[in-house]
Amino acid sequence: MNTPEVVREPILASDTAARVSRVGLAIGVLGLLLALALGASKGDGMRHFFWAYLVAFAYVFTLTLGGMFFTLIQHATGAKWSVSVRRLGEFAMNTVPLLMVMALPFLYPLFTHSGVDEYGGLLWPWIHAHGEHAELVEHKSPFLNTPFFLGHMVFYFAVWMVISRFFMKRSLMQDADRDLSYPHTVKMRKLSAPSIIAFALTLSFAAFDWLMSTDPIWFSTIFGVYIFAGCVLAIHSWIVLSSVFLQKRGYLKGFVNTEHYHDLGKFMLAFTIFWAYIAYSQFMLIWYANIPEETGWFQHRITPAWESWSYALILTNFAVPFFGILSRHVKRNKAALAFWAAYILVVHFIDLYWVVMPNMDPHNNPFSLMDVSLLVGMVGLFVWAYARQATKSSILAYGDPKLKDCLAHVNF
Amino acid sequence: MSNNTKQFAVLAEYETVDEILSAAVKVRDAGYAKWDCYTPMPVHGLDDAMGVEQTRLPWFTLCAGITGGSLGVLMQWWMNAVDYPFITSGKPDWSLPANIPIVFELTILFSALTTFFAMWIMNNLPRWYSPLSRVKRFARATDDRFFLAIETADPLFDASATESLLRETGAHAIESVEDPDESPTPPIWLKHSLLIAGTGLLIPLMIIAYARFNTQEAPRVHLVPDMDFQEKYKAQNPSPLFEDGRAARAQLAGTFAFEDDHLILEDPGYYTGKDEGGDYLAEVPIEVTREFLERGRQRYAINCAVCHGYDGVGDGTVNQRAQSLQTAGWIPPSNLHQAYIAAQPKGQLFESITMGIRNMPGYKSAITTEDRWAIVAYLEALQGTQEAGARQLWGAAPSVEEVSPSDEDPLVAKGRELHTTKTCIACHSLDGTTLVSGSFLGLAGSERKLTDGTAVVADEAYLHESIMDPNAKIVEGYVPGLMVIPPISDDEREALVAFILSLKQ
């Protein structure tokens, strides 16, 4: 093993990062434009577009919030193994401003009256309660109403903004600092635990507000945990892909080694299982109790239009990756692990699409090029915001006092 | 202690991690096999330095996990679908989603225990003692020193060559470890406590064995009362929640009833026991074969025998217990051999099982449609066994006329009807058998012994009084308060008394 000497120096990948972020921006803009054109051509007053936009938004949201959790949990546990990849998680976390901008288009379905007569609105069905369950939805209006909804949104973003700014800034300060009492390290460790509580609550409620309320009748208290499982799964895969890419370009050589990939792979496996565990917990209680207002959600997912998608989900998101990543040899093989990371990032979309889209129309699966181009576009923008940070900052948290231990770390 | 000691190993002591790492590499390269390193904390890279191969442990774990998971599925399939099929919550007998938690737990349990014990076995554990622990300096292996020991059992071991190899590795001290060759015995207190613990472990087994082969008088202990006595609304309970005061919602107008994935409308006779015109089916609408009857017998034994008894006279274990507790207001399960039940069209029996009747709950959700018909078919056979002399074993049931002759006095006929509808029949038979209380056959005109020692003749006045106020005169053997009857008008009482008088012998 060629462990590099820990010289406290930044690792800059400015050129590569600049190029990647430019490509990301281009793909993002093109993807969104294409999606807009396709959406407008559907002649449904952009209804399908907004629903698909919500899925793509949720995808970026899980990456950003996944990055936040990754960063926080490493500080809270004083983790050593992850120091050399933590900066990548921090970059993902620090894209909250982009997420805020991405949330702006939601104002349109929230306030417009177009589409109300034809479909009862363009997005969340509770905005204009309609149809046979209108009265039921009306009962939830103290929570599900536009001003309160927006108030929540602002609050979530404020919390995430504070957390991501703080942990990014401190981490950069830690790099530059030579004080051997490591004040920034200590400060981050202390504040990470309360931040995790704030994270858990805001993530859960954001999942309730944005995703669960696409079916305003249905409720599931574990839903936030389900989305959380996706966040953690996505960010570990994202970090694997990023660091494999960077190493291909000659960066981080020796800093991220087999042991670190092995650990990232373990988390990918663990959270594949965790995702299935939570998905199943949610399903089984509802299936067993068989209460109409709860079963409706699954009923909408076993219609002829969605049935195969639902069964595929069990295979693509659990059975296949479980056996795929189970072996230690796979986790310790960079190319194999990168393949599974990419795979998980693809099926993560299948999951989110399944969570949201049947609520738009249980009897029709609208999956089309527009959904894909929206996803690609939004991820392109995410890549832009993600890589742009690497043009200025080191891609390694080189000032972390645990870096030496991180590099000496081996799995038994 | 014998002097018969022999050398066990050579022990080398090092002071730093780097020293032991480089020493390990040298010993590994020299080709030794039976040797080990002892360090006060996990040393990263030591496995590599020693050339320790990747453990095979995960394979044991994987196999155990797969075994546990498959066993979980098999076990539940066998229990729920084969050995004792019993519908729960309207789910299919064998319902995979309900199995998953147990499959999951068994997978984890098997993997974890296997990993744990396989690890013990692979490490030659448990071991009482190691000769190394006799060496004084070795105590520091848990503190601040690193040790490397090469055992004499190694084929390459050579007292002087091995020692000089260790010296080359830069050991700070080298010591020969002796094995006194007296088979070490565990301390006496350990023997005793293991013996006590082992015996203690037998206690639960004995309790299980005892419970398995003995009947228990005491009611069971309720460990989780919340679960055993749930606060919940049952079908007919009132509830303040809804305007109409009913806990269960009525079906919406226009609801089509389904049964086994079929509209009941498609074949009302089969699903409800009544044809389109609302008349009971006279016969079982399925071909009655031997297997079908066997199935019926089995279903009856599972679902009905606890109350009605295996022989159908109504003296199942539930009834026996209720009688022994003298539960006030207990309505005993009917004797299924009573003529009026035997005379019922099959569709009516089917309906009683499906919807329940008076105090008996319905079994629609617990027994499949076909099985309910199998029970009906079996009931006929069961009833036949009791009257083999009176009618053909497999022949037609006696007609209703036979039971209540049409030339009967209308008042008596009305009384006969009331006897059933007012549930007298549940306790008082008409054929001389004693159910909960005496039979009405031959009651009128007989002499009744009272608890106060006197006797009365059961005449018309006595019968009236007994119906109006059951506790006015207490007959020997009667528990005051046992008889609970629905409201009965004067006319109806008149008819009932006339009927009882007609049974005079």
PDB file of N, CA and C in Angstrom, chain A residues 324-403:
ATOM      1  N   GLY A 324     -25.846  -8.180  -5.571  1.00  0.00           N
ATOM      2  CA  GLY A 324     -24.753  -7.551  -6.304  1.00  0.00           C
ATOM      3  C   GLY A 324     -23.646  -7.057  -5.400  1.00  0.00           C
ATOM      4  N   ILE A 325     -24.010  -6.410  -4.295  1.00  0.00           N
ATOM      5  CA  ILE A 325     -22.978  -5.765  -3.454  1.00  0.00           C
ATOM      6  C   ILE A 325     -22.642  -6.604  -2.235  1.00  0.00           C
ATOM      7  N   LEU A 326     -23.277  -7.768  -2.107  1.00  0.00           N
ATOM      8  CA  LEU A 326     -23.069  -8.559  -0.893  1.00  0.00           C
ATOM      9  C   LEU A 326     -21.602  -8.964  -0.707  1.00  0.00           C
ATOM     10  N   SER A 327     -20.975  -9.354  -1.792  1.00  0.00           N
ATOM     11  CA  SER A 327     -19.631  -9.907  -1.663  1.00  0.00           C
ATOM     12  C   SER A 327     -18.597  -8.828  -1.354  1.00  0.00           C
ATOM     13  N   ARG A 328     -17.671  -9.184  -0.482  1.00  0.00           N
ATOM     14  CA  ARG A 328     -16.571  -8.307  -0.118  1.00  0.00           C
ATOM     15  C   ARG A 328     -15.706  -7.987  -1.335  1.00  0.00           C
ATOM     16  N   HIS A 329     -15.614  -8.966  -2.230  1.00  0.00           N
ATOM     17  CA  HIS A 329     -14.741  -8.757  -3.392  1.00  0.00           C
ATOM     18  C   HIS A 329     -15.290  -7.665  -4.297  1.00  0.00           C
ATOM     19  N   VAL A 330     -16.610  -7.586  -4.387  1.00  0.00           N
ATOM     20  CA  VAL A 330     -17.205  -6.531  -5.197  1.00  0.00           C
ATOM     21  C   VAL A 330     -16.917  -5.174  -4.574  1.00  0.00           C
ATOM     22  N   LYS A 331     -17.077  -5.105  -3.258  1.00  0.00           N
ATOM     23  CA  LYS A 331     -16.886  -3.817  -2.589  1.00  0.00           C
ATOM     24  C   LYS A 331     -15.431  -3.359  -2.665  1.00  0.00           C
ATOM     25  N   ARG A 332     -14.530  -4.292  -2.781  1.00  0.00           N
ATOM     26  CA  ARG A 332     -13.119  -3.918  -2.823  1.00  0.00           C
ATOM     27  C   ARG A 332     -12.604  -3.768  -4.258  1.00  0.00           C
ATOM     28  N   ASN A 333     -13.511  -3.914  -5.201  1.00  0.00           N
ATOM     29  CA  ASN A 333     -13.099  -3.756  -6.597  1.00  0.00           C
ATOM     30  C   ASN A 333     -13.684  -2.453  -7.126  1.00  0.00           C
ATOM     31  N   LYS A 334     -12.785  -1.517  -7.430  1.00  0.00           N
ATOM     32  CA  LYS A 334     -13.220  -0.165  -7.765  1.00  0.00           C
ATOM     33  C   LYS A 334     -14.212  -0.149  -8.928  1.00  0.00           C
ATOM     34  N   ALA A 335     -13.891  -0.877  -9.990  1.00  0.00           N
ATOM     35  CA  ALA A 335     -14.748  -0.834 -11.181  1.00  0.00           C
ATOM     36  C   ALA A 335     -16.115  -1.427 -10.866  1.00  0.00           C
ATOM     37  N   ALA A 336     -16.113  -2.549 -10.159  1.00  0.00           N
ATOM     38  CA  ALA A 336     -17.389  -3.195  -9.839  1.00  0.00           C
ATOM     39  C   ALA A 336     -18.232  -2.290  -8.949  1.00  0.00           C
ATOM     40  N   LEU A 337     -17.585  -1.688  -7.974  1.00  0.00           N
ATOM     41  CA  LEU A 337     -18.340  -0.845  -7.054  1.00  0.00           C
ATOM     42  C   LEU A 337     -18.898   0.372  -7.789  1.00  0.00           C
ATOM     43  N   ALA A 338     -18.093   0.923  -8.702  1.00  0.00           N
ATOM     44  CA  ALA A 338     -18.565   2.081  -9.467  1.00  0.00           C
ATOM     45  C   ALA A 338     -19.787   1.690 -10.276  1.00  0.00           C
ATOM     46  N   PHE A 339     -19.748   0.474 -10.835  1.00  0.00           N
ATOM     47  CA  PHE A 339     -20.923   0.023 -11.588  1.00  0.00           C
ATOM     48  C   PHE A 339     -22.161   0.017 -10.696  1.00  0.00           C
ATOM     49  N   TRP A 340     -22.025  -0.561  -9.501  1.00  0.00           N
ATOM     50  CA  TRP A 340     -23.195  -0.653  -8.619  1.00  0.00           C
ATOM     51  C   TRP A 340     -23.635   0.712  -8.119  1.00  0.00           C
ATOM     52  N   ALA A 341     -22.666   1.616  -7.935  1.00  0.00           N
ATOM     53  CA  ALA A 341     -23.039   2.970  -7.517  1.00  0.00           C
ATOM     54  C   ALA A 341     -23.899   3.617  -8.598  1.00  0.00           C
ATOM     55  N   ALA A 342     -23.455   3.486  -9.852  1.00  0.00           N
ATOM     56  CA  ALA A 342     -24.225   4.057 -10.955  1.00  0.00           C
ATOM     57  C   ALA A 342     -25.594   3.389 -11.029  1.00  0.00           C
ATOM     58  N   TYR A 343     -25.598   2.089 -10.848  1.00  0.00           N
ATOM     59  CA  TYR A 343     -26.858   1.339 -10.885  1.00  0.00           C
ATOM     60  C   TYR A 343     -27.832   1.874  -9.829  1.00  0.00           C
ATOM     61  N   ILE A 344     -27.319   2.056  -8.622  1.00  0.00           N
ATOM     62  CA  ILE A 344     -28.201   2.521  -7.539  1.00  0.00           C
ATOM     63  C   ILE A 344     -28.739   3.909  -7.847  1.00  0.00           C
ATOM     64  N   LEU A 345     -27.898   4.753  -8.446  1.00  0.00           N
ATOM     65  CA  LEU A 345     -28.380   6.103  -8.758  1.00  0.00           C
ATOM     66  C   LEU A 345     -29.469   6.053  -9.823  1.00  0.00           C
ATOM     67  N   VAL A 346     -29.433   5.058 -10.687  1.00  0.00           N
ATOM     68  CA  VAL A 346     -30.502   4.932 -11.686  1.00  0.00           C
ATOM     69  C   VAL A 346     -31.789   4.414 -11.031  1.00  0.00           C
ATOM     70  N   VAL A 347     -31.662   3.345 -10.243  1.00  0.00           N
ATOM     71  CA  VAL A 347     -32.885   2.775  -9.672  1.00  0.00           C
ATOM     72  C   VAL A 347     -33.477   3.671  -8.596  1.00  0.00           C
ATOM     73  N   HIS A 348     -32.668   4.537  -8.039  1.00  0.00           N
ATOM     74  CA  HIS A 348     -33.187   5.511  -7.080  1.00  0.00           C
ATOM     75  C   HIS A 348     -34.276   6.359  -7.754  1.00  0.00           C
ATOM     76  N   PHE A 349     -34.074   6.627  -9.009  1.00  0.00           N
ATOM     77  CA  PHE A 349     -35.091   7.380  -9.758  1.00  0.00           C
ATOM     78  C   PHE A 349     -36.365   6.543  -9.922  1.00  0.00           C
ATOM     79  N   ILE A 350     -36.185   5.243 -10.199  1.00  0.00           N
ATOM     80  CA  ILE A 350     -37.361   4.366 -10.321  1.00  0.00           C
ATOM     81  C   ILE A 350     -38.182   4.432  -9.040  1.00  0.00           C
ATOM     82  N   ASP A 351     -37.491   4.462  -7.924  1.00  0.00           N
ATOM     83  CA  ASP A 351     -38.159   4.519  -6.628  1.00  0.00           C
ATOM     84  C   ASP A 351     -38.956   5.824  -6.487  1.00  0.00           C
ATOM     85  N   LEU A 352     -38.289   6.952  -6.716  1.00  0.00           N
ATOM     86  CA  LEU A 352     -38.977   8.237  -6.519  1.00  0.00           C
ATOM     87  C   LEU A 352     -40.132   8.404  -7.499  1.00  0.00           C
ATOM     88  N   TYR A 353     -39.925   7.922  -8.718  1.00  0.00           N
ATOM     89  CA  TYR A 353     -40.998   8.008  -9.705  1.00  0.00           C
ATOM     90  C   TYR A 353     -42.211   7.225  -9.221  1.00  0.00           C
ATOM     91  N   TRP A 354     -41.939   6.085  -8.611  1.00  0.00           N
ATOM     92  CA  TRP A 354     -42.994   5.216  -8.103  1.00  0.00           C
ATOM     93  C   TRP A 354     -43.709   5.859  -6.918  1.00  0.00           C
ATOM     94  N   VAL A 355     -42.943   6.628  -6.140  1.00  0.00           N
ATOM     95  CA  VAL A 355     -43.552   7.285  -4.982  1.00  0.00           C
ATOM     96  C   VAL A 355     -44.538   8.366  -5.436  1.00  0.00           C
ATOM     97  N   VAL A 356     -44.152   9.098  -6.478  1.00  0.00           N
ATOM     98  CA  VAL A 356     -44.928  10.291  -6.840  1.00  0.00           C
ATOM     99  C   VAL A 356     -45.955  10.030  -7.935  1.00  0.00           C
ATOM    100  N   MET A 357     -45.517   9.441  -9.044  1.00  0.00           N
ATOM    101  CA  MET A 357     -46.336   9.512 -10.250  1.00  0.00           C
ATOM    102  C   MET A 357     -47.683   8.779 -10.206  1.00  0.00           C
ATOM    103  N   PRO A 358     -47.802   7.633  -9.546  1.00  0.00           N
ATOM    104  CA  PRO A 358     -49.123   7.002  -9.521  1.00  0.00           C
ATOM    105  C   PRO A 358     -50.180   7.909  -8.871  1.00  0.00           C
ATOM    106  N   ASN A 359     -49.729   8.887  -8.096  1.00  0.00           N
ATOM    107  CA  ASN A 359     -50.700   9.795  -7.494  1.00  0.00           C
ATOM    108  C   ASN A 359     -51.244  10.783  -8.514  1.00  0.00           C
ATOM    109  N   MET A 360     -50.497  10.982  -9.600  1.00  0.00           N
ATOM    110  CA  MET A 360     -51.025  11.845 -10.648  1.00  0.00           C
ATOM    111  C   MET A 360     -52.122  11.110 -11.400  1.00  0.00           C
ATOM    112  N   ASP A 361     -51.843   9.849 -11.735  1.00  0.00           N
ATOM    113  CA  ASP A 361     -52.867   9.062 -12.413  1.00  0.00           C
ATOM    114  C   ASP A 361     -52.628   7.581 -12.146  1.00  0.00           C
ATOM    115  N   PRO A 362     -53.444   6.992 -11.276  1.00  0.00           N
ATOM    116  CA  PRO A 362     -53.235   5.585 -10.934  1.00  0.00           C
ATOM    117  C   PRO A 362     -53.468   4.644 -12.111  1.00  0.00           C
ATOM    118  N   HIS A 363     -54.145   5.120 -13.133  1.00  0.00           N
ATOM    119  CA  HIS A 363     -54.520   4.195 -14.199  1.00  0.00           C
ATOM    120  C   HIS A 363     -53.717   4.378 -15.467  1.00  0.00           C
ATOM    121  N   ASN A 364     -52.656   5.139 -15.355  1.00  0.00           N
ATOM    122  CA  ASN A 364     -51.905   5.441 -16.553  1.00  0.00           C
ATOM    123  C   ASN A 364     -50.473   5.754 -16.158  1.00  0.00           C
ATOM    124  N   ASN A 365     -49.543   5.043 -16.725  1.00  0.00           N
ATOM    125  CA  ASN A 365     -48.143   5.324 -16.452  1.00  0.00           C
ATOM    126  C   ASN A 365     -47.613   6.227 -17.554  1.00  0.00           C
ATOM    127  N   PRO A 366     -47.340   7.490 -17.220  1.00  0.00           N
ATOM    128  CA  PRO A 366     -47.016   8.468 -18.271  1.00  0.00           C
ATOM    129  C   PRO A 366     -45.537   8.521 -18.611  1.00  0.00           C
ATOM    130  N   PHE A 367     -44.755   7.555 -18.133  1.00  0.00           N
ATOM    131  CA  PHE A 367     -43.303   7.654 -18.292  1.00  0.00           C
ATOM    132  C   PHE A 367     -42.918   7.932 -19.745  1.00  0.00           C
ATOM    133  N   SER A 368     -42.145   8.980 -19.940  1.00  0.00           N
ATOM    134  CA  SER A 368     -41.799   9.367 -21.312  1.00  0.00           C
ATOM    135  C   SER A 368     -40.441  10.057 -21.327  1.00  0.00           C
ATOM    136  N   LEU A 369     -40.031  10.452 -22.488  1.00  0.00           N
ATOM    137  CA  LEU A 369     -38.734  11.114 -22.664  1.00  0.00           C
ATOM    138  C   LEU A 369     -38.639  12.347 -21.774  1.00  0.00           C
ATOM    139  N   MET A 370     -39.793  13.013 -21.588  1.00  0.00           N
ATOM    140  CA  MET A 370     -39.756  14.244 -20.800  1.00  0.00           C
ATOM    141  C   MET A 370     -39.293  13.980 -19.370  1.00  0.00           C
ATOM    142  N   ASP A 371     -39.780  12.874 -18.777  1.00  0.00           N
ATOM    143  CA  ASP A 371     -39.367  12.552 -17.413  1.00  0.00           C
ATOM    144  C   ASP A 371     -37.853  12.390 -17.327  1.00  0.00           C
ATOM    145  N   VAL A 372     -37.311  11.710 -18.354  1.00  0.00           N
ATOM    146  CA  VAL A 372     -35.877  11.457 -18.356  1.00  0.00           C
ATOM    147  C   VAL A 372     -35.115  12.758 -18.560  1.00  0.00           C
ATOM    148  N   SER A 373     -35.580  13.577 -19.505  1.00  0.00           N
ATOM    149  CA  SER A 373     -34.792  14.779 -19.794  1.00  0.00           C
ATOM    150  C   SER A 373     -34.879  15.754 -18.617  1.00  0.00           C
ATOM    151  N   LEU A 374     -36.000  15.739 -17.904  1.00  0.00           N
ATOM    152  CA  LEU A 374     -36.087  16.580 -16.705  1.00  0.00           C
ATOM    153  C   LEU A 374     -35.080  16.115 -15.661  1.00  0.00           C
ATOM    154  N   LEU A 375     -35.022  14.792 -15.458  1.00  0.00           N
ATOM    155  CA  LEU A 375     -34.091  14.259 -14.473  1.00  0.00           C
ATOM    156  C   LEU A 375     -32.659  14.607 -14.860  1.00  0.00           C
ATOM    157  N   VAL A 376     -32.326  14.331 -16.123  1.00  0.00           N
ATOM    158  CA  VAL A 376     -30.963  14.595 -16.578  1.00  0.00           C
ATOM    159  C   VAL A 376     -30.649  16.081 -16.429  1.00  0.00           C
ATOM    160  N   GLY A 377     -31.612  16.916 -16.796  1.00  0.00           N
ATOM    161  CA  GLY A 377     -31.397  18.361 -16.692  1.00  0.00           C
ATOM    162  C   GLY A 377     -31.140  18.785 -15.258  1.00  0.00           C
ATOM    163  N   MET A 378     -31.977  18.326 -14.363  1.00  0.00           N
ATOM    164  CA  MET A 378     -31.829  18.747 -12.963  1.00  0.00           C
ATOM    165  C   MET A 378     -30.532  18.203 -12.369  1.00  0.00           C
ATOM    166  N   VAL A 379     -30.198  16.959 -12.683  1.00  0.00           N
ATOM    167  CA  VAL A 379     -28.938  16.414 -12.172  1.00  0.00           C
ATOM    168  C   VAL A 379     -27.769  17.174 -12.789  1.00  0.00           C
ATOM    169  N   GLY A 380     -27.929  17.582 -14.056  1.00  0.00           N
ATOM    170  CA  GLY A 380     -26.893  18.404 -14.698  1.00  0.00           C
ATOM    171  C   GLY A 380     -26.650  19.677 -13.897  1.00  0.00           C
ATOM    172  N   LEU A 381     -27.718  20.340 -13.520  1.00  0.00           N
ATOM    173  CA  LEU A 381     -27.576  21.560 -12.724  1.00  0.00           C
ATOM    174  C   LEU A 381     -26.930  21.260 -11.382  1.00  0.00           C
ATOM    175  N   PHE A 382     -27.307  20.105 -10.809  1.00  0.00           N
ATOM    176  CA  PHE A 382     -26.708  19.723  -9.531  1.00  0.00           C
ATOM    177  C   PHE A 382     -25.203  19.532  -9.698  1.00  0.00           C
ATOM    178  N   VAL A 383     -24.822  18.856 -10.786  1.00  0.00           N
ATOM    179  CA  VAL A 383     -23.392  18.634 -11.052  1.00  0.00           C
ATOM    180  C   VAL A 383     -22.680  19.975 -11.176  1.00  0.00           C
ATOM    181  N   TRP A 384     -23.339  20.907 -11.848  1.00  0.00           N
ATOM    182  CA  TRP A 384     -22.759  22.246 -12.010  1.00  0.00           C
ATOM    183  C   TRP A 384     -22.471  22.871 -10.644  1.00  0.00           C
ATOM    184  N   ALA A 385     -23.490  22.876  -9.762  1.00  0.00           N
ATOM    185  CA  ALA A 385     -23.322  23.504  -8.452  1.00  0.00           C
ATOM    186  C   ALA A 385     -22.309  22.728  -7.611  1.00  0.00           C
ATOM    187  N   TYR A 386     -22.286  21.417  -7.799  1.00  0.00           N
ATOM    188  CA  TYR A 386     -21.411  20.534  -7.025  1.00  0.00           C
ATOM    189  C   TYR A 386     -19.952  20.745  -7.439  1.00  0.00           C
ATOM    190  N   ALA A 387     -19.725  20.691  -8.736  1.00  0.00           N
ATOM    191  CA  ALA A 387     -18.344  20.759  -9.223  1.00  0.00           C
ATOM    192  C   ALA A 387     -17.782  22.179  -9.098  1.00  0.00           C
ATOM    193  N   ARG A 388     -18.654  23.176  -9.210  1.00  0.00           N
ATOM    194  CA  ARG A 388     -18.184  24.556  -9.156  1.00  0.00           C
ATOM    195  C   ARG A 388     -17.415  24.827  -7.855  1.00  0.00           C
ATOM    196  N   GLN A 389     -17.840  24.169  -6.774  1.00  0.00           N
ATOM    197  CA  GLN A 389     -17.179  24.410  -5.494  1.00  0.00           C
ATOM    198  C   GLN A 389     -15.753  23.888  -5.516  1.00  0.00           C
ATOM    199  N   ALA A 390     -15.538  22.836  -6.320  1.00  0.00           N
ATOM    200  CA  ALA A 390     -14.195  22.261  -6.379  1.00  0.00           C
ATOM    201  C   ALA A 390     -13.239  23.139  -7.173  1.00  0.00           C
ATOM    202  N   THR A 391     -13.757  24.137  -7.887  1.00  0.00           N
ATOM    203  CA  THR A 391     -12.831  25.020  -8.605  1.00  0.00           C
ATOM    204  C   THR A 391     -12.104  25.917  -7.624  1.00  0.00           C
ATOM    205  N   LYS A 392     -12.712  26.150  -6.462  1.00  0.00           N
ATOM    206  CA  LYS A 392     -12.083  27.062  -5.492  1.00  0.00           C
ATOM    207  C   LYS A 392     -11.510  26.337  -4.281  1.00  0.00           C
ATOM    208  N   SER A 393     -12.189  25.279  -3.863  1.00  0.00           N
ATOM    209  CA  SER A 393     -11.779  24.652  -2.601  1.00  0.00           C
ATOM    210  C   SER A 393     -11.080  23.323  -2.860  1.00  0.00           C
ATOM    211  N   SER A 394     -10.321  22.907  -1.858  1.00  0.00           N
ATOM    212  CA  SER A 394      -9.637  21.621  -1.945  1.00  0.00           C
ATOM    213  C   SER A 394     -10.669  20.501  -1.945  1.00  0.00           C
ATOM    214  N   ILE A 395     -10.418  19.446  -2.715  1.00  0.00           N
ATOM    215  CA  ILE A 395     -11.369  18.335  -2.732  1.00  0.00           C
ATOM    216  C   ILE A 395     -11.065  17.338  -1.618  1.00  0.00           C
ATOM    217  N   LEU A 396     -10.084  17.699  -0.787  1.00  0.00           N
ATOM    218  CA  LEU A 396      -9.762  16.846   0.353  1.00  0.00           C
ATOM    219  C   LEU A 396      -9.790  17.717   1.605  1.00  0.00           C
ATOM    220  N   ALA A 397     -10.398  17.202   2.677  1.00  0.00           N
ATOM    221  CA  ALA A 397     -10.385  17.948   3.941  1.00  0.00           C
ATOM    222  C   ALA A 397      -9.017  17.746   4.562  1.00  0.00           C
ATOM    223  N   TYR A 398      -8.017  18.425   3.986  1.00  0.00           N
ATOM    224  CA  TYR A 398      -6.623  18.095   4.320  1.00  0.00           C
ATOM    225  C   TYR A 398      -6.222  18.534   5.718  1.00  0.00           C
ATOM    226  N   GLY A 399      -7.015  19.407   6.330  1.00  0.00           N
ATOM    227  CA  GLY A 399      -6.628  19.872   7.658  1.00  0.00           C
ATOM    228  C   GLY A 399      -7.273  19.073   8.773  1.00  0.00           C
ATOM    229  N   ASP A 400      -7.985  18.050   8.420  1.00  0.00           N
ATOM    230  CA  ASP A 400      -8.662  17.283   9.470  1.00  0.00           C
ATOM    231  C   ASP A 400      -7.642  16.466  10.246  1.00  0.00           C
ATOM    232  N   PRO A 401      -7.619  16.613  11.581  1.00  0.00           N
ATOM    233  CA  PRO A 401      -6.604  15.895  12.367  1.00  0.00           C
ATOM    234  C   PRO A 401      -6.729  14.377  12.257  1.00  0.00           C
ATOM    235  N   LYS A 402      -7.874  13.885  11.776  1.00  0.00           N
ATOM    236  CA  LYS A 402      -8.037  12.438  11.705  1.00  0.00           C
ATOM    237  C   LYS A 402      -7.579  11.863  10.362  1.00  0.00           C
ATOM    238  N   LEU A 403      -7.061  12.742   9.497  1.00  0.00           N
ATOM    239  CA  LEU A 403      -6.716  12.280   8.146  1.00  0.00           C
ATOM    240  C   LEU A 403      -5.675  11.160   8.179  1.00  0.00           C
TER     241      LEU A 403
END
